[in-house]
Structure formats: structure tokens, C-alpha cells
PDB file of N, CA and C in Angstrom:
ATOM      1  N   MET A 610     171.317-154.790-123.273  1.00 86.00           N
ATOM      2  CA  MET A 610     171.379-153.481-122.669  1.00 86.00           C
ATOM      3  C   MET A 610     170.006-152.811-122.774  1.00 86.00           C
ATOM      4  N   THR A 611     169.578-152.224-121.698  1.00 93.00           N
ATOM      5  CA  THR A 611     168.291-151.538-121.661  1.00 93.00           C
ATOM      6  C   THR A 611     168.474-150.054-121.922  1.00 93.00           C
ATOM      7  N   ARG A 612     167.667-149.502-122.845  1.00 95.00           N
ATOM      8  CA  ARG A 612     167.627-148.059-123.087  1.00 95.00           C
ATOM      9  C   ARG A 612     166.535-147.495-122.201  1.00 95.00           C
ATOM     10  N   HIS A 613     166.844-146.449-121.469  1.00 96.00           N
ATOM     11  CA  HIS A 613     165.885-145.780-120.595  1.00 96.00           C
ATOM     12  C   HIS A 613     165.391-144.531-121.317  1.00 96.00           C
ATOM     13  N   ILE A 614     164.080-144.467-121.547  1.00 97.00           N
ATOM     14  CA  ILE A 614     163.512-143.389-122.343  1.00 97.00           C
ATOM     15  C   ILE A 614     162.486-142.616-121.521  1.00 97.00           C
ATOM     16  N   ASP A 615     162.664-141.306-121.444  1.00 98.00           N
ATOM     17  CA  ASP A 615     161.667-140.414-120.860  1.00 98.00           C
ATOM     18  C   ASP A 615     160.810-139.878-121.991  1.00 98.00           C
ATOM     19  N   VAL A 616     159.497-139.958-121.823  1.00 98.00           N
ATOM     20  CA  VAL A 616     158.544-139.425-122.794  1.00 98.00           C
ATOM     21  C   VAL A 616     157.987-138.140-122.190  1.00 98.00           C
ATOM     22  N   LEU A 617     158.240-137.016-122.848  1.00 98.00           N
ATOM     23  CA  LEU A 617     157.816-135.721-122.325  1.00 98.00           C
ATOM     24  C   LEU A 617     156.337-135.482-122.619  1.00 98.00           C
ATOM     25  N   LEU A 618     155.562-135.283-121.559  1.00 98.00           N
ATOM     26  CA  LEU A 618     154.140-134.982-121.679  1.00 98.00           C
ATOM     27  C   LEU A 618     153.929-133.486-121.473  1.00 98.00           C
ATOM     28  N   PHE A 619     153.049-132.901-122.272  1.00 97.00           N
ATOM     29  CA  PHE A 619     152.730-131.475-122.140  1.00 97.00           C
ATOM     30  C   PHE A 619     151.336-131.244-122.701  1.00 97.00           C
ATOM     31  N   ASP A 620     150.694-130.183-122.247  1.00 97.00           N
ATOM     32  CA  ASP A 620     149.359-129.853-122.730  1.00 97.00           C
ATOM     33  C   ASP A 620     149.382-129.613-124.232  1.00 97.00           C
ATOM     34  N   GLY A 621     148.437-130.221-124.925  1.00 98.00           N
ATOM     35  CA  GLY A 621     148.321-130.039-126.364  1.00 98.00           C
ATOM     36  C   GLY A 621     149.114-131.032-127.200  1.00 98.00           C
ATOM     37  N   LEU A 622     149.718-132.036-126.554  1.00 98.00           N
ATOM     38  CA  LEU A 622     150.466-133.017-127.341  1.00 98.00           C
ATOM     39  C   LEU A 622     149.510-133.847-128.183  1.00 98.00           C
ATOM     40  N   ASN A 623     150.007-134.396-129.273  1.00 98.00           N
ATOM     41  CA  ASN A 623     149.222-135.299-130.111  1.00 98.00           C
ATOM     42  C   ASN A 623     149.349-136.704-129.528  1.00 98.00           C
ATOM     43  N   LEU A 624     148.237-137.265-129.126  1.00 98.00           N
ATOM     44  CA  LEU A 624     148.245-138.572-128.487  1.00 98.00           C
ATOM     45  C   LEU A 624     148.904-139.631-129.359  1.00 98.00           C
ATOM     46  N   LEU A 625     148.665-139.580-130.646  1.00 98.00           N
ATOM     47  CA  LEU A 625     149.258-140.558-131.555  1.00 98.00           C
ATOM     48  C   LEU A 625     150.781-140.487-131.541  1.00 98.00           C
ATOM     49  N   ASP A 626     151.324-139.293-131.322  1.00 98.00           N
ATOM     50  CA  ASP A 626     152.776-139.121-131.279  1.00 98.00           C
ATOM     51  C   ASP A 626     153.397-139.721-130.026  1.00 98.00           C
ATOM     52  N   VAL A 627     152.577-140.013-129.044  1.00 98.00           N
ATOM     53  CA  VAL A 627     153.029-140.724-127.847  1.00 98.00           C
ATOM     54  C   VAL A 627     152.728-142.209-127.999  1.00 98.00           C
ATOM     55  N   ALA A 628     151.470-142.520-128.325  1.00 97.00           N
ATOM     56  CA  ALA A 628     151.020-143.912-128.359  1.00 97.00           C
ATOM     57  C   ALA A 628     151.776-144.765-129.372  1.00 97.00           C
ATOM     58  N   GLY A 629     152.012-144.231-130.569  1.00 97.00           N
ATOM     59  CA  GLY A 629     152.695-145.013-131.605  1.00 97.00           C
ATOM     60  C   GLY A 629     154.100-145.427-131.206  1.00 97.00           C
ATOM     61  N   PRO A 630     154.973-144.477-130.871  1.00 97.00           N
ATOM     62  CA  PRO A 630     156.330-144.857-130.480  1.00 97.00           C
ATOM     63  C   PRO A 630     156.380-145.717-129.217  1.00 97.00           C
ATOM     64  N   VAL A 631     155.554-145.378-128.239  1.00 97.00           N
ATOM     65  CA  VAL A 631     155.551-146.149-126.990  1.00 97.00           C
ATOM     66  C   VAL A 631     155.139-147.597-127.264  1.00 97.00           C
ATOM     67  N   GLN A 632     154.122-147.789-128.105  1.00 96.00           N
ATOM     68  CA  GLN A 632     153.700-149.149-128.444  1.00 96.00           C
ATOM     69  C   GLN A 632     154.818-149.906-129.161  1.00 96.00           C
ATOM     70  N   ALA A 633     155.534-149.224-130.051  1.00 96.00           N
ATOM     71  CA  ALA A 633     156.642-149.876-130.763  1.00 96.00           C
ATOM     72  C   ALA A 633     157.758-150.276-129.793  1.00 96.00           C
ATOM     73  N   PHE A 634     158.102-149.387-128.872  1.00 96.00           N
ATOM     74  CA  PHE A 634     159.138-149.728-127.890  1.00 96.00           C
ATOM     75  C   PHE A 634     158.694-150.882-126.990  1.00 96.00           C
ATOM     76  N   GLU A 635     157.442-150.859-126.568  1.00 94.00           N
ATOM     77  CA  GLU A 635     156.932-151.938-125.711  1.00 94.00           C
ATOM     78  C   GLU A 635     156.904-153.270-126.460  1.00 94.00           C
ATOM     79  N   ALA A 636     156.586-153.239-127.746  1.00 94.00           N
ATOM     80  CA  ALA A 636     156.554-154.467-128.541  1.00 94.00           C
ATOM     81  C   ALA A 636     157.941-155.096-128.654  1.00 94.00           C
ATOM     82  N   ALA A 637     158.976-154.277-128.538  1.00 93.00           N
ATOM     83  CA  ALA A 637     160.352-154.789-128.620  1.00 93.00           C
ATOM     84  C   ALA A 637     160.772-155.498-127.335  1.00 93.00           C
ATOM     85  N   ASN A 638     160.028-155.289-126.257  1.00 93.00           N
ATOM     86  CA  ASN A 638     160.309-155.968-124.988  1.00 93.00           C
ATOM     87  C   ASN A 638     159.671-157.353-125.034  1.00 93.00           C
ATOM     88  N   LYS A 639     160.473-158.373-125.282  1.00 85.00           N
ATOM     89  CA  LYS A 639     159.949-159.723-125.473  1.00 85.00           C
ATOM     90  C   LYS A 639     160.525-160.700-124.470  1.00 85.00           C
ATOM     91  N   GLU A 640     159.665-161.602-124.021  1.00 79.00           N
ATOM     92  CA  GLU A 640     160.078-162.738-123.202  1.00 79.00           C
ATOM     93  C   GLU A 640     160.973-162.342-122.039  1.00 79.00           C
ATOM     94  N   GLY A 641     160.567-161.327-121.322  1.00 81.00           N
ATOM     95  CA  GLY A 641     161.320-160.907-120.155  1.00 81.00           C
ATOM     96  C   GLY A 641     162.539-160.056-120.448  1.00 81.00           C
ATOM     97  N   GLN A 642     162.860-159.866-121.706  1.00 91.00           N
ATOM     98  CA  GLN A 642     163.986-159.028-122.099  1.00 91.00           C
ATOM     99  C   GLN A 642     163.492-157.587-122.232  1.00 91.00           C
ATOM    100  N   ILE A 643     163.924-156.718-121.346  1.00 94.00           N
ATOM    101  CA  ILE A 643     163.498-155.329-121.373  1.00 94.00           C
ATOM    102  C   ILE A 643     164.532-154.520-122.163  1.00 94.00           C
ATOM    103  N   ALA A 644     164.227-154.280-123.427  1.00 95.00           N
ATOM    104  CA  ALA A 644     165.122-153.490-124.271  1.00 95.00           C
ATOM    105  C   ALA A 644     164.904-151.998-124.037  1.00 95.00           C
ATOM    106  N   TYR A 645     163.645-151.636-123.724  1.00 96.00           N
ATOM    107  CA  TYR A 645     163.290-150.226-123.528  1.00 96.00           C
ATOM    108  C   TYR A 645     162.490-150.065-122.245  1.00 96.00           C
ATOM    109  N   ASP A 646     162.991-149.234-121.359  1.00 96.00           N
ATOM    110  CA  ASP A 646     162.313-148.883-120.114  1.00 96.00           C
ATOM    111  C   ASP A 646     161.745-147.487-120.298  1.00 96.00           C
ATOM    112  N   LEU A 647     160.422-147.384-120.360  1.00 97.00           N
ATOM    113  CA  LEU A 647     159.758-146.109-120.638  1.00 97.00           C
ATOM    114  C   LEU A 647     159.241-145.469-119.361  1.00 97.00           C
ATOM    115  N   ARG A 648     159.378-144.152-119.308  1.00 98.00           N
ATOM    116  CA  ARG A 648     158.863-143.385-118.176  1.00 98.00           C
ATOM    117  C   ARG A 648     158.275-142.095-118.734  1.00 98.00           C
ATOM    118  N   PHE A 649     157.120-141.718-118.213  1.00 98.00           N
ATOM    119  CA  PHE A 649     156.462-140.493-118.649  1.00 98.00           C
ATOM    120  C   PHE A 649     156.807-139.373-117.681  1.00 98.00           C
ATOM    121  N   VAL A 650     157.221-138.225-118.223  1.00 98.00           N
ATOM    122  CA  VAL A 650     157.617-137.080-117.406  1.00 98.00           C
ATOM    123  C   VAL A 650     156.896-135.829-117.905  1.00 98.00           C
ATOM    124  N   SER A 651     156.743-134.860-117.015  1.00 97.00           N
ATOM    125  CA  SER A 651     156.202-133.558-117.411  1.00 97.00           C
ATOM    126  C   SER A 651     156.822-132.495-116.514  1.00 97.00           C
ATOM    127  N   VAL A 652     156.669-131.256-116.929  1.00 95.00           N
ATOM    128  CA  VAL A 652     157.164-130.142-116.131  1.00 95.00           C
ATOM    129  C   VAL A 652     156.440-130.174-114.786  1.00 95.00           C
ATOM    130  N   ASN A 653     157.195-130.191-113.715  1.00 95.00           N
ATOM    131  CA  ASN A 653     156.672-130.219-112.341  1.00 95.00           C
ATOM    132  C   ASN A 653     155.806-131.434-112.046  1.00 95.00           C
ATOM    133  N   ALA A 654     155.892-132.485-112.852  1.00 97.00           N
ATOM    134  CA  ALA A 654     155.146-133.732-112.661  1.00 97.00           C
ATOM    135  C   ALA A 654     153.631-133.529-112.635  1.00 97.00           C
ATOM    136  N   VAL A 655     153.144-132.510-113.339  1.00 97.00           N
ATOM    137  CA  VAL A 655     151.701-132.271-113.393  1.00 97.00           C
ATOM    138  C   VAL A 655     151.098-133.048-114.567  1.00 97.00           C
ATOM    139  N   PRO A 656     149.840-133.472-114.443  1.00 98.00           N
ATOM    140  CA  PRO A 656     149.197-134.166-115.559  1.00 98.00           C
ATOM    141  C   PRO A 656     149.148-133.279-116.801  1.00 98.00           C
ATOM    142  N   ALA A 657     149.182-133.909-117.955  1.00 98.00           N
ATOM    143  CA  ALA A 657     149.122-133.190-119.225  1.00 98.00           C
ATOM    144  C   ALA A 657     147.833-133.566-119.932  1.00 98.00           C
ATOM    145  N   ARG A 658     147.291-132.612-120.666  1.00 98.00           N
ATOM    146  CA  ARG A 658     146.052-132.844-121.415  1.00 98.00           C
ATOM    147  C   ARG A 658     146.405-132.897-122.893  1.00 98.00           C
ATOM    148  N   ALA A 659     146.193-134.059-123.512  1.00 98.00           N
ATOM    149  CA  ALA A 659     146.440-134.219-124.941  1.00 98.00           C
ATOM    150  C   ALA A 659     145.428-133.396-125.732  1.00 98.00           C
ATOM    151  N   SER A 660     145.728-133.138-126.990  1.00 97.00           N
ATOM    152  CA  SER A 660     144.842-132.329-127.822  1.00 97.00           C
ATOM    153  C   SER A 660     143.460-132.963-127.973  1.00 97.00           C
ATOM    154  N   CYS A 661     143.350-134.274-127.803  1.00 97.00           N
ATOM    155  CA  CYS A 661     142.061-134.964-127.899  1.00 97.00           C
ATOM    156  C   CYS A 661     141.272-134.915-126.594  1.00 97.00           C
ATOM    157  N   GLY A 662     141.873-134.355-125.543  1.00 97.00           N
ATOM    158  CA  GLY A 662     141.193-134.230-124.257  1.00 97.00           C
ATOM    159  C   GLY A 662     141.609-135.244-123.212  1.00 97.00           C
ATOM    160  N   LEU A 663     142.342-136.262-123.594  1.00 97.00           N
ATOM    161  CA  LEU A 663     142.784-137.277-122.639  1.00 97.00           C
ATOM    162  C   LEU A 663     143.823-136.692-121.690  1.00 97.00           C
ATOM    163  N   HIS A 664     143.629-136.918-120.396  1.00 98.00           N
ATOM    164  CA  HIS A 664     144.615-136.482-119.405  1.00 98.00           C
ATOM    165  C   HIS A 664     145.607-137.612-119.164  1.00 98.00           C
ATOM    166  N   MET A 665     146.876-137.266-119.127  1.00 98.00           N
ATOM    167  CA  MET A 665     147.940-138.258-118.938  1.00 98.00           C
ATOM    168  C   MET A 665     148.724-137.920-117.681  1.00 98.00           C
ATOM    169  N   MET A 666     148.969-138.922-116.852  1.00 98.00           N
ATOM    170  CA  MET A 666     149.653-138.742-115.579  1.00 98.00           C
ATOM    171  C   MET A 666     151.124-139.136-115.713  1.00 98.00           C
ATOM    172  N   PRO A 667     152.025-138.204-115.459  1.00 98.00           N
ATOM    173  CA  PRO A 667     153.453-138.544-115.517  1.00 98.00           C
ATOM    174  C   PRO A 667     153.884-139.311-114.274  1.00 98.00           C
ATOM    175  N   ALA A 668     154.978-140.014-114.400  1.00 98.00           N
ATOM    176  CA  ALA A 668     155.552-140.734-113.270  1.00 98.00           C
ATOM    177  C   ALA A 668     156.568-139.889-112.521  1.00 98.00           C
ATOM    178  N   ALA A 669     157.079-138.850-113.179  1.00 97.00           N
ATOM    179  CA  ALA A 669     158.147-138.044-112.578  1.00 97.00           C
ATOM    180  C   ALA A 669     158.166-136.653-113.206  1.00 97.00           C
ATOM    181  N   ALA A 670     158.897-135.771-112.563  1.00 97.00           N
ATOM    182  CA  ALA A 670     159.102-134.420-113.095  1.00 97.00           C
ATOM    183  C   ALA A 670     160.222-134.458-114.135  1.00 97.00           C
ATOM    184  N   PHE A 671     160.088-133.633-115.146  1.00 96.00           N
ATOM    185  CA  PHE A 671     161.116-133.452-116.170  1.00 96.00           C
ATOM    186  C   PHE A 671     162.279-132.722-115.527  1.00 96.00           C
ATOM    187  N   SER A 672     163.458-133.344-115.516  1.00 95.00           N
ATOM    188  CA  SER A 672     164.564-132.797-114.744  1.00 95.00           C
ATOM    189  C   SER A 672     165.913-133.056-115.410  1.00 95.00           C
ATOM    190  N   ALA A 673     166.812-132.109-115.276  1.00 94.00           N
ATOM    191  CA  ALA A 673     168.171-132.256-115.808  1.00 94.00           C
ATOM    192  C   ALA A 673     168.932-133.380-115.095  1.00 94.00           C
ATOM    193  N   ARG A 674     168.478-133.788-113.916  1.00 93.00           N
ATOM    194  CA  ARG A 674     169.130-134.905-113.203  1.00 93.00           C
ATOM    195  C   ARG A 674     169.096-136.194-114.021  1.00 93.00           C
ATOM    196  N   ASP A 675     168.142-136.294-114.934  1.00 91.00           N
ATOM    197  CA  ASP A 675     167.944-137.523-115.700  1.00 91.00           C
ATOM    198  C   ASP A 675     168.575-137.460-117.082  1.00 91.00           C
ATOM    199  N   ALA A 676     169.532-136.593-117.265  1.00 89.00           N
ATOM    200  CA  ALA A 676     170.116-136.337-118.581  1.00 89.00           C
ATOM    201  C   ALA A 676     170.812-137.548-119.196  1.00 89.00           C
ATOM    202  N   GLY A 677     171.065-138.596-118.469  1.00 90.00           N
ATOM    203  CA  GLY A 677     171.668-139.798-119.034  1.00 90.00           C
ATOM    204  C   GLY A 677     170.664-140.687-119.748  1.00 90.00           C
ATOM    205  N   ARG A 678     169.383-140.359-119.633  1.00 95.00           N
ATOM    206  CA  ARG A 678     168.323-141.121-120.276  1.00 95.00           C
ATOM    207  C   ARG A 678     168.067-140.558-121.676  1.00 95.00           C
ATOM    208  N   ASP A 679     167.404-141.346-122.529  1.00 97.00           N
ATOM    209  CA  ASP A 679     166.941-140.829-123.810  1.00 97.00           C
ATOM    210  C   ASP A 679     165.712-139.970-123.543  1.00 97.00           C
ATOM    211  N   LEU A 680     165.412-139.045-124.443  1.00 97.00           N
ATOM    212  CA  LEU A 680     164.247-138.182-124.320  1.00 97.00           C
ATOM    213  C   LEU A 680     163.452-138.218-125.614  1.00 97.00           C
ATOM    214  N   LEU A 681     162.162-138.566-125.507  1.00 98.00           N
ATOM    215  CA  LEU A 681     161.261-138.549-126.641  1.00 98.00           C
ATOM    216  C   LEU A 681     160.319-137.363-126.485  1.00 98.00           C
ATOM    217  N   VAL A 682     160.318-136.478-127.488  1.00 98.00           N
ATOM    218  CA  VAL A 682     159.461-135.297-127.480  1.00 98.00           C
ATOM    219  C   VAL A 682     158.414-135.473-128.572  1.00 98.00           C
ATOM    220  N   PRO A 683     157.145-135.682-128.192  1.00 98.00           N
ATOM    221  CA  PRO A 683     156.091-135.834-129.196  1.00 98.00           C
ATOM    222  C   PRO A 683     155.715-134.495-129.805  1.00 98.00           C
ATOM    223  N   GLY A 684     154.959-134.560-130.882  1.00 98.00           N
ATOM    224  CA  GLY A 684     154.464-133.350-131.506  1.00 98.00           C
ATOM    225  C   GLY A 684     153.160-132.892-130.871  1.00 98.00           C
ATOM    226  N   GLY A 685     152.692-131.787-131.356  1.00 97.00           N
ATOM    227  CA  GLY A 685     151.456-131.200-130.852  1.00 97.00           C
ATOM    228  C   GLY A 685     151.584-129.697-130.855  1.00 97.00           C
ATOM    229  N   SER A 686     150.879-129.062-129.953  1.00 97.00           N
ATOM    230  CA  SER A 686     150.951-127.605-129.810  1.00 97.00           C
ATOM    231  C   SER A 686     152.193-127.266-129.003  1.00 97.00           C
ATOM    232  N   VAL A 687     153.295-127.027-129.687  1.00 96.00           N
ATOM    233  CA  VAL A 687     154.596-126.895-129.033  1.00 96.00           C
ATOM    234  C   VAL A 687     155.041-125.454-128.808  1.00 96.00           C
ATOM    235  N   ASP A 688     154.256-124.476-129.262  1.00 95.00           N
ATOM    236  CA  ASP A 688     154.693-123.081-129.177  1.00 95.00           C
ATOM    237  C   ASP A 688     155.069-122.658-127.763  1.00 95.00           C
ATOM    238  N   GLN A 689     154.195-122.909-126.796  1.00 92.00           N
ATOM    239  CA  GLN A 689     154.463-122.484-125.424  1.00 92.00           C
ATOM    240  C   GLN A 689     155.671-123.215-124.848  1.00 92.00           C
ATOM    241  N   LEU A 690     155.738-124.510-125.077  1.00 93.00           N
ATOM    242  CA  LEU A 690     156.846-125.306-124.532  1.00 93.00           C
ATOM    243  C   LEU A 690     158.179-124.886-125.151  1.00 93.00           C
ATOM    244  N   SER A 691     158.175-124.553-126.440  1.00 93.00           N
ATOM    245  CA  SER A 691     159.418-124.193-127.116  1.00 93.00           C
ATOM    246  C   SER A 691     159.944-122.830-126.683  1.00 93.00           C
ATOM    247  N   GLN A 692     159.147-122.063-125.943  1.00 95.00           N
ATOM    248  CA  GLN A 692     159.580-120.765-125.443  1.00 95.00           C
ATOM    249  C   GLN A 692     159.852-120.777-123.945  1.00 95.00           C
ATOM    250  N   ASP A 693     159.739-121.936-123.329  1.00 96.00           N
ATOM    251  CA  ASP A 693     159.958-122.071-121.890  1.00 96.00           C
ATOM    252  C   ASP A 693     161.459-122.289-121.638  1.00 96.00           C
ATOM    253  N   CYS A 694     162.119-121.273-121.116  1.00 96.00           N
ATOM    254  CA  CYS A 694     163.578-121.325-120.914  1.00 96.00           C
ATOM    255  C   CYS A 694     163.997-122.474-120.005  1.00 96.00           C
ATOM    256  N   ASP A 695     163.210-122.774-118.979  1.00 95.00           N
ATOM    257  CA  ASP A 695     163.549-123.877-118.073  1.00 95.00           C
ATOM    258  C   ASP A 695     163.505-125.217-118.803  1.00 95.00           C
ATOM    259  N   VAL A 696     162.486-125.413-119.618  1.00 96.00           N
ATOM    260  CA  VAL A 696     162.376-126.643-120.403  1.00 96.00           C
ATOM    261  C   VAL A 696     163.544-126.762-121.368  1.00 96.00           C
ATOM    262  N   LEU A 697     163.874-125.675-122.035  1.00 96.00           N
ATOM    263  CA  LEU A 697     164.978-125.712-122.997  1.00 96.00           C
ATOM    264  C   LEU A 697     166.316-126.010-122.324  1.00 96.00           C
ATOM    265  N   LYS A 698     166.524-125.499-121.114  1.00 95.00           N
ATOM    266  CA  LYS A 698     167.758-125.811-120.375  1.00 95.00           C
ATOM    267  C   LYS A 698     167.828-127.291-120.032  1.00 95.00           C
ATOM    268  N   ILE A 699     166.691-127.876-119.660  1.00 96.00           N
ATOM    269  CA  ILE A 699     166.674-129.305-119.336  1.00 96.00           C
ATOM    270  C   ILE A 699     166.954-130.118-120.597  1.00 96.00           C
ATOM    271  N   ILE A 700     166.371-129.719-121.709  1.00 95.00           N
ATOM    272  CA  ILE A 700     166.629-130.424-122.970  1.00 95.00           C
ATOM    273  C   ILE A 700     168.103-130.319-123.338  1.00 95.00           C
ATOM    274  N   GLN A 701     168.710-129.180-123.121  1.00 94.00           N
ATOM    275  CA  GLN A 701     170.141-129.032-123.384  1.00 94.00           C
ATOM    276  C   GLN A 701     170.955-129.975-122.504  1.00 94.00           C
ATOM    277  N   ALA A 702     170.527-130.167-121.267  1.00 94.00           N
ATOM    278  CA  ALA A 702     171.221-131.110-120.381  1.00 94.00           C
ATOM    279  C   ALA A 702     171.092-132.532-120.918  1.00 94.00           C
ATOM    280  N   TYR A 703     169.902-132.902-121.382  1.00 94.00           N
ATOM    281  CA  TYR A 703     169.731-134.224-122.001  1.00 94.00           C
ATOM    282  C   TYR A 703     170.648-134.353-123.208  1.00 94.00           C
ATOM    283  N   ASP A 704     170.713-133.300-124.026  1.00 92.00           N
ATOM    284  CA  ASP A 704     171.537-133.323-125.236  1.00 92.00           C
ATOM    285  C   ASP A 704     173.013-133.497-124.887  1.00 92.00           C
ATOM    286  N   ALA A 705     173.443-132.910-123.791  1.00 92.00           N
ATOM    287  CA  ALA A 705     174.840-133.009-123.371  1.00 92.00           C
ATOM    288  C   ALA A 705     175.132-134.335-122.669  1.00 92.00           C
ATOM    289  N   GLY A 706     174.092-135.039-122.248  1.00 87.00           N
ATOM    290  CA  GLY A 706     174.261-136.299-121.531  1.00 87.00           C
ATOM    291  C   GLY A 706     174.526-137.458-122.473  1.00 87.00           C
ATOM    292  N   ALA A 707     174.462-138.649-121.906  1.00 85.00           N
ATOM    293  CA  ALA A 707     174.757-139.854-122.669  1.00 85.00           C
ATOM    294  C   ALA A 707     173.564-140.371-123.458  1.00 85.00           C
ATOM    295  N   GLY A 708     172.396-139.762-123.257  1.00 89.00           N
ATOM    296  CA  GLY A 708     171.186-140.237-123.920  1.00 89.00           C
ATOM    297  C   GLY A 708     171.023-139.689-125.324  1.00 89.00           C
ATOM    298  N   ARG A 709     169.938-140.107-125.944  1.00 95.00           N
ATOM    299  CA  ARG A 709     169.591-139.666-127.289  1.00 95.00           C
ATOM    300  C   ARG A 709     168.369-138.764-127.221  1.00 95.00           C
ATOM    301  N   LEU A 710     168.262-137.842-128.166  1.00 97.00           N
ATOM    302  CA  LEU A 710     167.074-137.022-128.314  1.00 97.00           C
ATOM    303  C   LEU A 710     166.257-137.581-129.467  1.00 97.00           C
ATOM    304  N   ILE A 711     164.958-137.780-129.231  1.00 97.00           N
ATOM    305  CA  ILE A 711     164.052-138.347-130.216  1.00 97.00           C
ATOM    306  C   ILE A 711     162.876-137.395-130.355  1.00 97.00           C
ATOM    307  N   SER A 712     162.513-137.042-131.566  1.00 97.00           N
ATOM    308  CA  SER A 712     161.327-136.199-131.740  1.00 97.00           C
ATOM    309  C   SER A 712     160.373-136.850-132.707  1.00 97.00           C
ATOM    310  N   ILE A 713     159.107-136.553-132.500  1.00 98.00           N
ATOM    311  CA  ILE A 713     158.042-136.990-133.398  1.00 98.00           C
ATOM    312  C   ILE A 713     157.393-135.724-133.934  1.00 98.00           C
ATOM    313  N   CYS A 714     157.260-135.624-135.222  1.00 97.00           N
ATOM    314  CA  CYS A 714     156.568-134.529-135.901  1.00 97.00           C
ATOM    315  C   CYS A 714     157.039-133.156-135.374  1.00 97.00           C
ATOM    316  N   SER A 715     156.107-132.329-134.908  1.00 97.00           N
ATOM    317  CA  SER A 715     156.466-130.968-134.490  1.00 97.00           C
ATOM    318  C   SER A 715     157.277-130.936-133.195  1.00 97.00           C
ATOM    319  N   GLY A 716     157.490-132.085-132.543  1.00 97.00           N
ATOM    320  CA  GLY A 716     158.401-132.122-131.399  1.00 97.00           C
ATOM    321  C   GLY A 716     159.801-131.701-131.790  1.00 97.00           C
ATOM    322  N   ALA A 717     160.118-131.830-133.078  1.00 97.00           N
ATOM    323  CA  ALA A 717     161.435-131.397-133.581  1.00 97.00           C
ATOM    324  C   ALA A 717     161.633-129.896-133.398  1.00 97.00           C
ATOM    325  N   LEU A 718     160.542-129.138-133.394  1.00 95.00           N
ATOM    326  CA  LEU A 718     160.666-127.677-133.223  1.00 95.00           C
ATOM    327  C   LEU A 718     161.145-127.322-131.827  1.00 95.00           C
ATOM    328  N   ILE A 719     160.886-128.167-130.864  1.00 94.00           N
ATOM    329  CA  ILE A 719     161.376-127.928-129.497  1.00 94.00           C
ATOM    330  C   ILE A 719     162.855-128.269-129.436  1.00 94.00           C
ATOM    331  N   LEU A 720     163.253-129.340-130.107  1.00 93.00           N
ATOM    332  CA  LEU A 720     164.660-129.732-130.085  1.00 93.00           C
ATOM    333  C   LEU A 720     165.502-128.790-130.922  1.00 93.00           C
TER     334      LEU A 720
END
């Protein structure tokens, strides 16, 4: 069974909080067996700038339509995101869906 995971990108995220988990999930995909299907998402599908300055391009917009997927929320500068009512409503939809919520470091403050 394949787990579908959305990785939430936002300005000020800690790159290590994305790279570490994503690398671990990718390492679990062996010999054609896709255990984890990863997709990067952001609010309105706009690129996000990590705290180190690296720009990251999402594949899709962060949306409640995808609430059946798992959601990984990395840490970083989360103050603005944690006060965004639209983002919080989408996270609530993910929480109510069949997926799992995953946080890294200060990403827990958003959840």
C-alpha cells in the first residue's frame, strides 16, 4: 500500500525539516516498490523561500480537496502560517480525513 504525503512548503521553513524526512521516505521506496508518494504543496501553489534562502517550487496548491492524503508540516518560522485561518481550515480538513498529520519541530505549533 502506498502512503500519499503532502509536504507543506511556506516561507521561513527549515530546509532540514523538509530534506530529512523526505530523504527517509524516499529511501523506503525500494526496487520499484513505492511505499511513499511525496508531493510538495504551498498556499496558492506559490514558491516558498526556506530560511536558508533556497526557493522551493510546489507541485500543487494546499487544498482541502486532498484531505485523504497525509500531511507533513516542517518547522521554521511558523507564526504567520499558524494565524492564517484558511490554512488552519485546510489542516482541519486533513485531520478529519483518512490521512495522518505529521509535524517536524515547530511545525507542531501549526497543528
